[in-house]
Short mmCIF file of C-alpha atoms and ligand atoms in Angstrom, two decimals:
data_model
loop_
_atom_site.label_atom_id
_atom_site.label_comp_id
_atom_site.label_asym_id
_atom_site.label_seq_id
_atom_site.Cartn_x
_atom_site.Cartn_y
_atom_site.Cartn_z
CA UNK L 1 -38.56 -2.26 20.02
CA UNK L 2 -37.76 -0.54 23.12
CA UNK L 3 -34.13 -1.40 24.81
CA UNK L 4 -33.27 -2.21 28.29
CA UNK L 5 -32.76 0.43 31.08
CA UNK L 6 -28.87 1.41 31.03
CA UNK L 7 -27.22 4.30 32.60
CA UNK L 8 -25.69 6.47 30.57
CA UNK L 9 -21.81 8.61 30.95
CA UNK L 10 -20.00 11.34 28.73
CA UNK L 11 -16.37 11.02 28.95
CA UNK L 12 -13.79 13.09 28.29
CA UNK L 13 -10.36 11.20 27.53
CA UNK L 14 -9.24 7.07 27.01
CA UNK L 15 -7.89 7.18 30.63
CA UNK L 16 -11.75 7.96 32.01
CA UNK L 17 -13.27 5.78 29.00
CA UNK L 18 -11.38 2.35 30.32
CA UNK L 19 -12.11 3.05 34.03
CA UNK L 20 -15.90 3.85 33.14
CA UNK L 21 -15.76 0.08 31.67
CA UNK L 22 -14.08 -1.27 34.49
CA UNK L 23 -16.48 0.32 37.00
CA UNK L 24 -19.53 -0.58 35.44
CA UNK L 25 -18.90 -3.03 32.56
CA UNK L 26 -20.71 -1.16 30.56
CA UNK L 27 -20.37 -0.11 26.88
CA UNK L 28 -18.77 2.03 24.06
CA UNK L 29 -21.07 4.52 22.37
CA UNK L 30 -19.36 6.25 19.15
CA UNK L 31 -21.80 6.76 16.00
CA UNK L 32 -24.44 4.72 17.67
CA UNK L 33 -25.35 3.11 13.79
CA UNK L 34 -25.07 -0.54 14.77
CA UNK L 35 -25.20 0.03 18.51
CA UNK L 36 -28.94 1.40 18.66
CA UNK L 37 -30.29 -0.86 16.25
CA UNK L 38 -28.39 -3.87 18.26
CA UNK L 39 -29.84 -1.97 21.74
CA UNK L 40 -33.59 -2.13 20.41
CA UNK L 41 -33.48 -5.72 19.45
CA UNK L 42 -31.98 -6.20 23.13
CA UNK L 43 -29.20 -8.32 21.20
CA UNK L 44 -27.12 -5.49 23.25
CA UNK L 45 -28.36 -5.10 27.31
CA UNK L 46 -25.48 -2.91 29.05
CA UNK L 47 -25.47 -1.38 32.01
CA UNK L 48 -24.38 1.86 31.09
CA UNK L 49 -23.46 3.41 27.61
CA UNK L 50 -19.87 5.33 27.79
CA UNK L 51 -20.44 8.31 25.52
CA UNK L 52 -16.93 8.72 23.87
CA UNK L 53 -17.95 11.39 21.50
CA UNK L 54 -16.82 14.36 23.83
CA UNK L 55 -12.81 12.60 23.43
CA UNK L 56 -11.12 15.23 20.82
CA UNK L 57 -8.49 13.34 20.63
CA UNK L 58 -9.89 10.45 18.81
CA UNK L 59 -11.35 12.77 15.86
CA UNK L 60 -7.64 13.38 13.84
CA UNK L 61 -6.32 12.03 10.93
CA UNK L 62 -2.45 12.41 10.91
CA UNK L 63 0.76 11.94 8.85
CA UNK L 64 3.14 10.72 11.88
CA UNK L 65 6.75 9.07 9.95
CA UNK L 66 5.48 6.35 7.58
CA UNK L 67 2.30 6.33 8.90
CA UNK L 68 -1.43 7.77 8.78
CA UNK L 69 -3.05 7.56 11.85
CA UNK L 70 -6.52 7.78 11.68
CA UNK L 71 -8.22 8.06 14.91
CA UNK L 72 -10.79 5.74 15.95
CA UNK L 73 -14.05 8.25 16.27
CA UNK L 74 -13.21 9.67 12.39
CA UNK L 75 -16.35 9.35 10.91
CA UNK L 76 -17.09 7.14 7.79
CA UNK L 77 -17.28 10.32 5.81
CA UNK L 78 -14.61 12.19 7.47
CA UNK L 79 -12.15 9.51 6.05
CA UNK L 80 -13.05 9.96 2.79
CA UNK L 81 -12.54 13.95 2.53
CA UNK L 82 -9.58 14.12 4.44
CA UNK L 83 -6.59 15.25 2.27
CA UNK L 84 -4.02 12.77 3.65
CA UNK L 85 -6.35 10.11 2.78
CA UNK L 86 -7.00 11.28 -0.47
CA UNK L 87 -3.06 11.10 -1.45
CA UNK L 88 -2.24 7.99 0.04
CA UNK L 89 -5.51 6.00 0.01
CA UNK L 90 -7.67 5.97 -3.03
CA UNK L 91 -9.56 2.61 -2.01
CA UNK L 92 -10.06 4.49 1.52
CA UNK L 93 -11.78 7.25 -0.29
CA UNK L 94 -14.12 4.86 -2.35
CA UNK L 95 -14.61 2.15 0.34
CA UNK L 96 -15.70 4.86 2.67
CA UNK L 97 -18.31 6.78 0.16
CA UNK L 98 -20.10 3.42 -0.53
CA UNK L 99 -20.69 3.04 3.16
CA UNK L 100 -24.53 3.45 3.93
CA UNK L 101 -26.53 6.82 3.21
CA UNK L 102 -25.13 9.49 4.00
CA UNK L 103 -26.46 10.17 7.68
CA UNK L 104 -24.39 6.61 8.50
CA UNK L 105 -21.86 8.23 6.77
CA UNK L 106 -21.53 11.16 9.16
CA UNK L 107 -22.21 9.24 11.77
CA UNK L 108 -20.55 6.02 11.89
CA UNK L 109 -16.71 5.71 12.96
CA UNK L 110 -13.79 3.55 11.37
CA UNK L 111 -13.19 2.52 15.49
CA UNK L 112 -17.13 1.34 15.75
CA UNK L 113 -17.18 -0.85 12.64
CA UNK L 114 -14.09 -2.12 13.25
CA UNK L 115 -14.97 -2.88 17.15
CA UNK L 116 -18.47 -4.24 15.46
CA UNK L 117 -16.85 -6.24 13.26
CA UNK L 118 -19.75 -7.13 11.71
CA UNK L 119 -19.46 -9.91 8.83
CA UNK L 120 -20.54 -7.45 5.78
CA UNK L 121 -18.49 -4.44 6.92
CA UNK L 122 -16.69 -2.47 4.60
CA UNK L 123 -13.46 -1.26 6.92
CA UNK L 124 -11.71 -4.29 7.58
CA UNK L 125 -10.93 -5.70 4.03
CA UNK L 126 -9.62 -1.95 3.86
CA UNK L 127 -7.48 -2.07 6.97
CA UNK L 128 -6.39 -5.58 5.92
CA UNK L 129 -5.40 -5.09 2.26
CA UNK L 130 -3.86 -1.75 3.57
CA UNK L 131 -2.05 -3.91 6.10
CA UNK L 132 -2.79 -1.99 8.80
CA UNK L 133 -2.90 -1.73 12.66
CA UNK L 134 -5.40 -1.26 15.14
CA UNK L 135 -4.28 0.28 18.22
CA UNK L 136 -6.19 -0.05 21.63
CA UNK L 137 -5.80 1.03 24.84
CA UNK L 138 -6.73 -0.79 28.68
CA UNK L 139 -6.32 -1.50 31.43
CA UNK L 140 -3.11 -2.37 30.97
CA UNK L 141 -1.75 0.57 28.68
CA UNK L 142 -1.65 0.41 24.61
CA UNK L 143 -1.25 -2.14 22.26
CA UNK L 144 -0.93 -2.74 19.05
CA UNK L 145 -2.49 -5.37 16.65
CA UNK L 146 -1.88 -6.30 13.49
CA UNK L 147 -5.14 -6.12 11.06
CA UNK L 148 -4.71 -9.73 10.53
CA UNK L 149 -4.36 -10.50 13.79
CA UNK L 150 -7.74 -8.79 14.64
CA UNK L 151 -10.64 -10.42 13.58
CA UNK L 152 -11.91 -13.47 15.17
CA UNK L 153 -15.02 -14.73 14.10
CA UNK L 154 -18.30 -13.16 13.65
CA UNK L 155 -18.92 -10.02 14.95
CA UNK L 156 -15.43 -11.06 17.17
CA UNK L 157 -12.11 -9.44 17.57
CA UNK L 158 -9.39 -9.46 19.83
CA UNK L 159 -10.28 -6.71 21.65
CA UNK L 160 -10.24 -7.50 25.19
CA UNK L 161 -12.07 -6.73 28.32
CA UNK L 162 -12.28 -2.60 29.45
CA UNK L 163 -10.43 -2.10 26.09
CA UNK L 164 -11.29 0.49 23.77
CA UNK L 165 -9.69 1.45 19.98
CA UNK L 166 -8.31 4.63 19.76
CA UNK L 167 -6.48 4.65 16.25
CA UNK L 168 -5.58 2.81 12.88
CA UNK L 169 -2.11 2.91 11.85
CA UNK L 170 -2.14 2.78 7.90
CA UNK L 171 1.80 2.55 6.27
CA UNK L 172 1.95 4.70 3.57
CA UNK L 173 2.36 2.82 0.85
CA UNK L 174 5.52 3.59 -1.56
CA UNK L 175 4.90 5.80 -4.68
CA UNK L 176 3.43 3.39 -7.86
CA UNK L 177 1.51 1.30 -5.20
CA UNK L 178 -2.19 1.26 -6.88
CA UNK L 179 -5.34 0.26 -4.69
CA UNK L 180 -9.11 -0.74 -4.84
CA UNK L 181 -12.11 -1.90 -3.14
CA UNK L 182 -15.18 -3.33 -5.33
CA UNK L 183 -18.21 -4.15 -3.52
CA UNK L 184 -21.17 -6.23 -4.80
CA UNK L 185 -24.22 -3.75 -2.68
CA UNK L 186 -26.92 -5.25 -0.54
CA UNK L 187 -29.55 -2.44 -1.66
CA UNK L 188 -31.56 -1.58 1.25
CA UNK L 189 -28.39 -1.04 3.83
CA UNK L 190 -25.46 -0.34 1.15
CA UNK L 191 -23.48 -3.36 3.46
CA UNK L 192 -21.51 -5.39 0.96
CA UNK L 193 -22.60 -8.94 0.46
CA UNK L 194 -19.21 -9.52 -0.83
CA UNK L 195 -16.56 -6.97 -0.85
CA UNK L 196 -13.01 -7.32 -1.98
CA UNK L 197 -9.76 -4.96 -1.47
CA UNK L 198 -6.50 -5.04 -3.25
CA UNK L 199 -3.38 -3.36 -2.88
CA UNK L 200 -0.30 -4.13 -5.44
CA UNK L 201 2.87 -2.43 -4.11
CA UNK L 202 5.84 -1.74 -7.03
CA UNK L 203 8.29 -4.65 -5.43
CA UNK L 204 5.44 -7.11 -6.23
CA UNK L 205 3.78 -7.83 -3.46
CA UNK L 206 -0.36 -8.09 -3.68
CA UNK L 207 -2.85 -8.06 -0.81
CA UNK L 208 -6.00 -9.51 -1.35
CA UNK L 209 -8.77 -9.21 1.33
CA UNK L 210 -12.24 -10.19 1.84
CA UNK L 211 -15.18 -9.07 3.54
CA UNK L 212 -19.56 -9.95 3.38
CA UNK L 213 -17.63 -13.71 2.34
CA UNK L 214 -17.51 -15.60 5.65
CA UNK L 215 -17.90 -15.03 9.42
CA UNK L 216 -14.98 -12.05 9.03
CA UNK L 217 -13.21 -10.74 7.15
CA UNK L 218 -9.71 -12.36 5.58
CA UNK L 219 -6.88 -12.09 3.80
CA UNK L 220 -6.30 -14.18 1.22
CA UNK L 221 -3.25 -16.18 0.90
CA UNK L 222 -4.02 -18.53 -2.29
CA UNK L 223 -4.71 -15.42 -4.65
CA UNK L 224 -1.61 -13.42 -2.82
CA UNK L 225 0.73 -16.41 -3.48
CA UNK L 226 -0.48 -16.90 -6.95
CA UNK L 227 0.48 -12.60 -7.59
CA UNK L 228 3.42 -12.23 -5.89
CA UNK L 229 5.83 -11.11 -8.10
CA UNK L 230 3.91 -11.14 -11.00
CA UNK L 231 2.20 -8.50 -13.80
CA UNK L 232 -1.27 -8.48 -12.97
CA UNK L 233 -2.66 -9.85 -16.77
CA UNK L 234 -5.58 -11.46 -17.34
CA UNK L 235 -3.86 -14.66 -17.39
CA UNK L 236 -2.47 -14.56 -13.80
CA UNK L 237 -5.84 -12.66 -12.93
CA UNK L 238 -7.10 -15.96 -13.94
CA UNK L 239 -4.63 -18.21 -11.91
CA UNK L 240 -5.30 -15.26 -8.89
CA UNK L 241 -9.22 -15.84 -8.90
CA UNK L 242 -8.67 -19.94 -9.40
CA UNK L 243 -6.68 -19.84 -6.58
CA UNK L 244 -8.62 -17.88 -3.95
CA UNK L 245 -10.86 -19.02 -1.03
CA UNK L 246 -9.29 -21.78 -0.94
CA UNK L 247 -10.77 -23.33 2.58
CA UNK L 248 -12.41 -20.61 3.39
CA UNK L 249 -16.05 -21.69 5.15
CA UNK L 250 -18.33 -19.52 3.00
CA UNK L 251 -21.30 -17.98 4.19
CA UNK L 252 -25.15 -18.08 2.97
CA UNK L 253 -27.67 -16.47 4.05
CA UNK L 254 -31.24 -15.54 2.25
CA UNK L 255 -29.28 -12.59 0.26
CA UNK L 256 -26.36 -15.19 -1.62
CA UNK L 257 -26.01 -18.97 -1.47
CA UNK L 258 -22.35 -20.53 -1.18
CA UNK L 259 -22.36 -21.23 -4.86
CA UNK L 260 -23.75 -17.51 -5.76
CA UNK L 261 -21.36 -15.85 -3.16
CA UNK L 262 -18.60 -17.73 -3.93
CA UNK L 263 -19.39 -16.74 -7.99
CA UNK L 264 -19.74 -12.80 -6.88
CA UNK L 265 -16.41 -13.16 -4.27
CA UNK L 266 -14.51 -14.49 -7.51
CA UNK L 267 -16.05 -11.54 -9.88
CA UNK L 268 -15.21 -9.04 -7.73
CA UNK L 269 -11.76 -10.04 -7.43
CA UNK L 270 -11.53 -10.09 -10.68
CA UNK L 271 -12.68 -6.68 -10.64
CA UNK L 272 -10.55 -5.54 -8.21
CA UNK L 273 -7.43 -6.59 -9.79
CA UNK L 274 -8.24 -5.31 -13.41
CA UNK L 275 -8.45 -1.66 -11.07
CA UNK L 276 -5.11 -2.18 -10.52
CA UNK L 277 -3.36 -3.85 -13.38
P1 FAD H 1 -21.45 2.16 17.47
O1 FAD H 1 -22.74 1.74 16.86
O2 FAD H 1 -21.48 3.32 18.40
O3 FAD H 1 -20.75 0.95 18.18
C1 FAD H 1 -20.69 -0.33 17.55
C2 FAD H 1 -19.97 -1.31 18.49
O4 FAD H 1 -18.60 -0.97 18.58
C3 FAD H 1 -20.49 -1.26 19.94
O5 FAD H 1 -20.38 -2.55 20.47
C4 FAD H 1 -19.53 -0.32 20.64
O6 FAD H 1 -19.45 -0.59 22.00
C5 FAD H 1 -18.23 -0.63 19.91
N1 FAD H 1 -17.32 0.51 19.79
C6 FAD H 1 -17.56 1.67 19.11
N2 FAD H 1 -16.45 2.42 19.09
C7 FAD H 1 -15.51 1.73 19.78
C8 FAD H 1 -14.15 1.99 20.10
N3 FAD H 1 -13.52 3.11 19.73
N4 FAD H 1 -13.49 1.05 20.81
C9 FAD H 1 -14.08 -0.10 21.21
N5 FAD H 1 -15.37 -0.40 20.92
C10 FAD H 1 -16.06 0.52 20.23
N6 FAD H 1 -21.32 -0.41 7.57
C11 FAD H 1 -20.57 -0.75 6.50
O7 FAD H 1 -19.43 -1.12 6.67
N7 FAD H 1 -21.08 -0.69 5.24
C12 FAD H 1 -22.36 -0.29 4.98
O8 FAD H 1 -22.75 -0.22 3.82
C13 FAD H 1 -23.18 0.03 6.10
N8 FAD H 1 -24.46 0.41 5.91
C14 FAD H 1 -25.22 0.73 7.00
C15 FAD H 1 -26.55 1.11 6.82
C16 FAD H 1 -27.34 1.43 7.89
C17 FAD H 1 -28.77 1.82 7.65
C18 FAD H 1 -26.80 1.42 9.21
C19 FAD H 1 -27.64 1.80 10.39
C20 FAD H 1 -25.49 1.05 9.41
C21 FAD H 1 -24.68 0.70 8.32
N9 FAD H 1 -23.35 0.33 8.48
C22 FAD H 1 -22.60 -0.02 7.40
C23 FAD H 1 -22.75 0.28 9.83
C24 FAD H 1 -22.11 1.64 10.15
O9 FAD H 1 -20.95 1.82 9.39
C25 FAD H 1 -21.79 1.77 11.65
O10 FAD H 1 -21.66 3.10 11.89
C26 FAD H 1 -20.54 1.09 12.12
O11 FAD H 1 -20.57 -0.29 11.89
C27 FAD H 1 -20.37 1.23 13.64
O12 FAD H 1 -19.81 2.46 13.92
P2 FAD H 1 -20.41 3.40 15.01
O13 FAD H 1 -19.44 4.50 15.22
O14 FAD H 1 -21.80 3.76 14.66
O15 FAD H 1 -20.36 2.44 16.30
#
């Protein structure tokens, strides 16, 4: 398939990035591994690609206070080599190496999936269970927004017009927190057709988080409520997985039926909480 004529602009820095969108409306270019395929299907038609690979600033991964920042074009397998992540993040590190092959790997950004958002994406049940924040800048300066506050709907966030991500604020978590993300592997593309992240923190609290299940990816407040508080056993494993989805609309598509997704969403909870009993 051949795409659309679009003009095309390198940019150096966010500032010249958000005015390039204003001017022309056109659109981000990062790791180009969903925006090419999306360009030759002509699902995407801009009118000019903004090329924000020559922006240095975006690249680092940084220990700021209580916080890693990992900037938006850090590649899928930058994250996972980085020695900040490696302390603080275990499920980063995993999450990250099950992404694609290994060219989508160096490729592919944290900032472009999440901006993506696409339904079977691997980064936001990450960024949710971490409880993280995405941080984007516009026309109208920076902002901040919460993980769960993020994603929409499918392949929607709340990313608005001429604005562009330019980092992920991760807390890092207190000693004794243990993490993981399990992901049942769609094995052509590696995307998860269910995908689950979990992150028990010593005072008690769990986060549970979702993605491949429905149109995006959620945290999940029925299997949180049930853990709160308590040892992670296989009896309140039990009460965790009985709990979840609870309303949740789930998906089917030709890879998993509702019944068979919900069945695999439920197992690999189940997994993802034995990683962290
Ligand atoms: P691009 O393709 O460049 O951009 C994607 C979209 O995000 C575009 O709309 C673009 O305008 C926008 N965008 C990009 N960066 C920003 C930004 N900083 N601010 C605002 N908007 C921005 N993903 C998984 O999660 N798991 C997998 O297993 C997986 N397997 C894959 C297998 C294959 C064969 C391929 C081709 C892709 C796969 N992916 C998978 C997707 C991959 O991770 C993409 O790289 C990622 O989704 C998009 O990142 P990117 O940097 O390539 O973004």
């Amino acid at each position: 398939m051949v795409p659309v004529s679009f003009g095309y602009k390198k940019v150096r820095t966010v500032d010249e990035a958000v005015a390039a969108m204003a001017a022309s409306g056109g659109t981000i270019l990062a790791g180009g591994h969903s925006l090419v395929p999306a360009l030759k299907l002509r699902l995407s038609q801009p009118t000019e690609l903004i090329d924000i690979n020559g922006i240095d600033s975006l690249k680092s991964i940084t220990e700021v206070d209580d916080r890693i920042i990992i900037g938006a074009r850090a590649t899928h397998a930058q994250v996972a080599g980085d020695a900040l992540i490696q302390k603080y993040f275990p499920m980063m590190v995993a999450g990250a190496s099950l992404i694609g092959d290994r060219q989508v790997r160096n490729y592919g950004t944290i900032g472009g999936s999440l901006a993506h958002a696409d339904p079977a994406a691997d980064w936001p049940a990450m960024i949710l269970a971490s409880d993280s924040t995405v941080e984007v800048h516009g026309p109208n300066g920076t902002r901040k927004i919460h993980s769960t506050a993020f994603f929409k709907g499918l392949f929607h966030t709340d990313l608005q017009e001429n604005e562009i991500i330019t980092a992920v604020h991760v807390p890092i978590p207190p000693t004794g927190t243990r993490s993981s993300y399990q992901k049942f592997i769609q094995p052509a593309s590696r995307f998860a057709i269910v995908g689950c992240a979990v992150e028990k923190l010593p005072d008690g609290t769990v986060r549970v988080a979702f993605t491949g299940v429905s149109d995006f990816a959620f945290r999940d407040a029925g299997a949180e409520e049930a853990l709160k508080g308590k040892t992670i056993d296989e009896q309140t494993i039990n009460v965790a997985v009985n709990a979840s989805l609870r309303g949740v609309r789930i998906a089917s598509d030709h890879y998993a039926s509702v019944e068979y997704r919900t069945h695999l969403a439920q197992v690999y909870l189940r997994k993802a909480l034995v990683a962290v009993m």
